[in-house]
Amino acid sequence: LVEEAGQAIPVPSSEVVFLNPVDQTFWSRLGASVDFGLSLTKANNTKQLNGRGAVDYAADLWSTSGRVDVLRNAQDEVDTTKRSEIAGDFRRYFADKWFGIGSANFLQSTELGLDLRSAYVGGVGTHLVRNNRWRLGVIGGAGVTTEDYADPSLESVTSGEAVATLELVAFDIGVVDIYTTFSFLPSLTESGRIRTNLSTDFTWEII
C-alpha cells in the first residue's frame, strides 16, 4: 500500500522496484557527504587538490540536493588550474513516473576562461526504465545562461537555451554505483551556439 492524499492505495508488487524509507524527522531525511583528495608528483612538482561536499533531502513528494566541487592543479612553469562549481536542484514527483525539476548551476573555470557561468533550468522529466538495478530518465525544458569571462575585453553573454538531458543511474554493479547525466543545450537566442555537458560519478564500496 502507498499513501496519497491521505488515502491508502494498493500497488501491485510487480511495480515496486525499490524501497526508499522516508522517516518523519528532519534529520532522518537529510543526507550529506564529504570527499577530499590530494595527489603529489615529484617529477614536475605537480600538486592536485580536489574536494566535494554534497547534501540531499527527501520528502514524501519532493526532494532537493546540492553539491560543491573544487579542483586546484599546480605544477612548475604552468599556470595553476582552478575550477569551482556549485549546483542544486529541486524535484516534485507526480504520478506515472513523471516529475518537475528546477536547477541552478554556478561555474568558475580558468581552463574555459570563465569568471562565472550562471545557469538556471526548469523542466519536466519521466523515467523510461526503473527497476532495482537501473534507472533511465529523460528531462526536457528551457533555461537561461549568463557567462562572464576572465578576459576583460570580452563582453558578458546571456543566452536562452532549450535543454534535453539523459540521466542514468546504475545500482549495485558489483561494488560500484554509477550516476551519469548528458545534457544537450542549443541556444534559442544565439544562432549556432550549442553546449553539451557530460557528468559521471562512480561510487566504489570498499568495505
CSV table of C-alpha atoms in Angstrom, one decimal, residues 20 35 37 42 64 66 76 91 100-104 107 119 122 124 132 148 152 159 165 168 170 175 187 196-197:
chain,number,residue,atom,x,y,z
A,20,ASN,CA,13.4,4.2,-0.1
A,35,ASP,CA,35.1,13.8,-0.3
A,37,GLY,CA,41.7,14.1,-2.4
A,42,LYS,CA,57.7,14.8,-7.7
A,64,THR,CA,16.2,18.6,-3.2
A,66,GLY,CA,23.1,20.4,-3.6
A,76,ASP,CA,56.2,24.1,-12.3
A,91,ARG,CA,12.2,17.9,-7.9
A,100,GLY,CA,9.1,18.5,-12.4
A,101,ILE,CA,12.6,19.9,-11.9
A,102,GLY,CA,14.2,23.3,-11.3
A,103,SER,CA,18.0,23.6,-11.0
A,104,ALA,CA,20.8,26.2,-10.7
A,107,LEU,CA,30.8,27.5,-12.5
A,119,ALA,CA,22.7,28.7,-15.4
A,122,GLY,CA,13.2,24.4,-15.4
A,124,VAL,CA,9.7,18.1,-16.7
A,132,ASN,CA,16.1,-2.4,-8.9
A,148,ASP,CA,31.2,36.4,-17.5
A,152,PRO,CA,38.1,41.9,-19.6
A,159,SER,CA,21.6,33.1,-23.7
A,165,THR,CA,19.0,15.7,-20.6
A,168,LEU,CA,21.3,7.1,-16.0
A,170,ALA,CA,23.0,2.1,-12.0
A,175,VAL,CA,30.5,-2.9,-5.6
A,187,SER,CA,20.7,28.3,-27.8
A,196,THR,CA,26.9,19.9,-24.2
A,197,ASN,CA,27.6,18.7,-20.7
